[in-house]
Amino acid sequence: MQIIKTLVGISLLTWISMVSSSDPPTAYEMLEKFNFPKGILPLGVKSYTLHEDNRFEVYLNGDCKFEIENGGYSLNYKKKISGKVVFGDLRELQGVSVKILFVWVSIGEVRNRGDGKMEFYVGPLSASFPVSNFEDCPQCDCKNRDYTNQMVLDS
């Protein structure tokens, strides 16, 4: 009987240490849980906060600009990105803008339509792009780059 108690105790301690040592999900993994590809965020996320009401903040190493290949668009991510996330929908976005012609305009909402397309809203206008365009996280032209989270490219 004592051996069984000892084995149960060791098993319980092992299970507790495995559960408590697991790392919290990265911002990229959280996006995937809400049905978004990780590539809608650039590399270089320092931290993020997801509140109980699904409001979020994502913090990058610095402001981030890059060109979208095969689209002719420039994107700008501020050091802090915020909004609200529900399954397949990023709403009330702040900190993300796109250059259209010569003007930077804010992207207010992003939807994963479920048909292989992502819809990006700039005010009442929208444009859709294949989800496959966002499989890999883009690299920024950030001055303070620190891409210690390179593992997101492999997951």
Coordinates of C-alpha atoms in Angstrom, one line a residue:
M1 CA 0.0 0.0 0.0
Q2 CA 2.8 2.4 0.9
I3 CA 4.4 1.7 -2.5
I4 CA 1.2 2.7 -4.3
K5 CA 0.9 5.9 -2.3
T6 CA 4.6 6.7 -3.1
L7 CA 4.0 6.1 -6.9
V8 CA 0.9 8.2 -6.9
G9 CA 2.7 11.0 -5.1
I10 CA 5.6 10.9 -7.5
S11 CA 3.2 10.8 -10.5
L12 CA 1.3 13.7 -9.2
L13 CA 4.5 15.8 -8.5
T14 CA 5.7 15.0 -12.0
W15 CA 2.4 16.0 -13.6
I16 CA 2.3 19.3 -11.6
S17 CA 5.9 20.2 -12.6
M18 CA 5.1 19.5 -16.3
V19 CA 1.9 21.6 -16.2
S20 CA 3.5 24.5 -14.3
S21 CA 6.7 24.5 -16.5
S22 CA 4.8 24.8 -19.8
D23 CA 5.3 28.2 -21.4
P24 CA 2.3 30.4 -22.1
P25 CA 1.4 30.6 -25.8
T26 CA 3.2 33.1 -27.9
A27 CA 1.2 35.9 -29.6
Y28 CA 1.6 34.0 -32.9
E29 CA 0.1 30.8 -31.3
M30 CA -2.8 32.9 -29.8
L31 CA -3.6 34.3 -33.3
E32 CA -3.8 30.7 -34.6
K33 CA -6.2 29.8 -31.8
F34 CA -8.5 32.6 -33.0
N35 CA -8.3 31.3 -36.6
F36 CA -5.7 33.7 -37.9
P37 CA -2.4 32.9 -39.6
K38 CA 0.7 33.9 -37.6
G39 CA 2.0 35.9 -40.5
I40 CA -0.4 38.8 -39.9
L41 CA 2.1 39.9 -37.2
P42 CA 5.7 40.7 -38.1
L43 CA 8.6 39.0 -36.3
G44 CA 9.7 40.8 -33.1
V45 CA 6.8 40.6 -30.7
K46 CA 8.2 41.4 -27.3
S47 CA 5.0 40.7 -25.3
Y48 CA 1.2 40.7 -25.5
T49 CA -1.7 40.9 -23.2
L50 CA -5.1 39.3 -23.8
H51 CA -7.8 40.5 -21.4
E52 CA -10.9 38.5 -20.4
D53 CA -13.1 40.7 -22.6
N54 CA -10.8 39.7 -25.6
R55 CA -9.2 43.1 -25.8
F56 CA -5.5 42.8 -26.5
E57 CA -2.3 44.7 -26.8
V58 CA 0.7 43.5 -28.7
Y59 CA 4.1 45.1 -28.2
L60 CA 6.8 45.0 -30.8
N61 CA 10.5 46.0 -30.4
G62 CA 9.8 49.2 -32.3
D63 CA 7.7 50.6 -35.1
C64 CA 7.8 48.3 -38.1
K65 CA 7.4 49.0 -41.9
F66 CA 7.6 46.5 -44.7
E67 CA 6.5 45.9 -48.2
I68 CA 4.0 43.2 -49.1
E69 CA 5.3 41.1 -52.0
N70 CA 2.8 40.6 -54.9
G71 CA 0.5 43.3 -53.5
G72 CA 2.4 46.5 -53.9
Y73 CA 1.4 47.7 -50.4
S74 CA 3.4 49.1 -47.6
L75 CA 2.4 48.2 -44.1
N76 CA 3.3 50.1 -40.9
Y77 CA 2.9 48.5 -37.4
K78 CA 3.3 50.8 -34.4
K79 CA 5.3 49.6 -31.4
K80 CA 1.9 49.0 -29.7
I81 CA -1.0 47.3 -31.5
S82 CA -4.4 47.0 -29.8
G83 CA -7.9 45.9 -30.6
K84 CA -10.4 43.2 -29.8
V85 CA -10.3 39.6 -31.1
V86 CA -13.0 37.0 -31.5
F87 CA -12.8 33.8 -33.6
G88 CA -12.0 34.9 -37.1
D89 CA -12.3 38.7 -36.5
L90 CA -9.9 41.4 -35.3
R91 CA -11.9 44.5 -34.5
E92 CA -11.2 48.1 -33.4
L93 CA -7.6 47.8 -34.5
Q94 CA -5.2 50.5 -33.6
G95 CA -1.5 50.7 -34.6
V96 CA -1.7 49.1 -38.1
S97 CA -1.8 51.2 -41.3
V98 CA -1.4 50.7 -45.0
K99 CA -0.1 53.1 -47.6
I100 CA -2.6 53.6 -50.4
L101 CA -1.0 55.7 -53.2
F102 CA 0.6 58.4 -51.1
V103 CA -1.5 58.3 -47.9
W104 CA -1.2 56.2 -44.8
V105 CA -4.6 54.9 -43.6
S106 CA -5.5 52.8 -40.6
I107 CA -6.7 49.2 -40.9
G108 CA -9.6 49.0 -38.6
E109 CA -10.7 45.4 -39.0
V110 CA -9.4 42.1 -40.3
R111 CA -11.6 39.0 -40.9
N112 CA -10.8 35.5 -41.8
R113 CA -13.8 34.8 -44.1
G114 CA -13.3 31.0 -43.8
D115 CA -13.1 30.5 -47.6
G116 CA -9.3 30.8 -47.8
K117 CA -9.4 34.7 -47.9
M118 CA -8.6 37.4 -45.4
E119 CA -10.6 40.6 -45.6
F120 CA -8.9 43.9 -44.5
Y121 CA -11.1 46.9 -43.8
V122 CA -10.0 50.5 -44.2
G123 CA -13.1 52.5 -43.2
P124 CA -16.0 51.3 -45.5
L125 CA -13.5 49.9 -48.1
S126 CA -12.0 46.4 -48.0
A127 CA -9.6 44.3 -49.9
S128 CA -9.2 40.5 -49.7
F129 CA -6.0 38.4 -49.9
P130 CA -5.4 34.7 -49.7
V131 CA -4.7 33.3 -46.2
S132 CA -1.7 31.6 -47.7
N133 CA 0.0 35.0 -48.1
F134 CA 0.2 35.2 -44.3
E135 CA 1.8 31.8 -43.5
D136 CA 5.2 33.3 -42.7
C137 CA 5.9 36.3 -40.4
P138 CA 7.4 39.2 -42.3
Q139 CA 10.6 40.9 -41.2
C140 CA 10.5 44.6 -40.5
D141 CA 12.9 47.4 -41.2
C142 CA 12.8 48.1 -37.5
K143 CA 15.8 50.0 -36.1
N144 CA 15.7 48.1 -32.8
R145 CA 15.2 44.6 -34.2
D146 CA 15.5 41.7 -31.9
Y147 CA 14.1 38.6 -33.5
T148 CA 14.8 36.2 -30.6
N149 CA 11.5 34.5 -31.3
Q150 CA 12.7 32.9 -34.6
M151 CA 10.9 29.7 -33.6
V152 CA 7.7 31.1 -35.0
L153 CA 8.9 30.4 -38.5
D154 CA 9.3 26.7 -37.7
S155 CA 6.0 26.1 -36.0

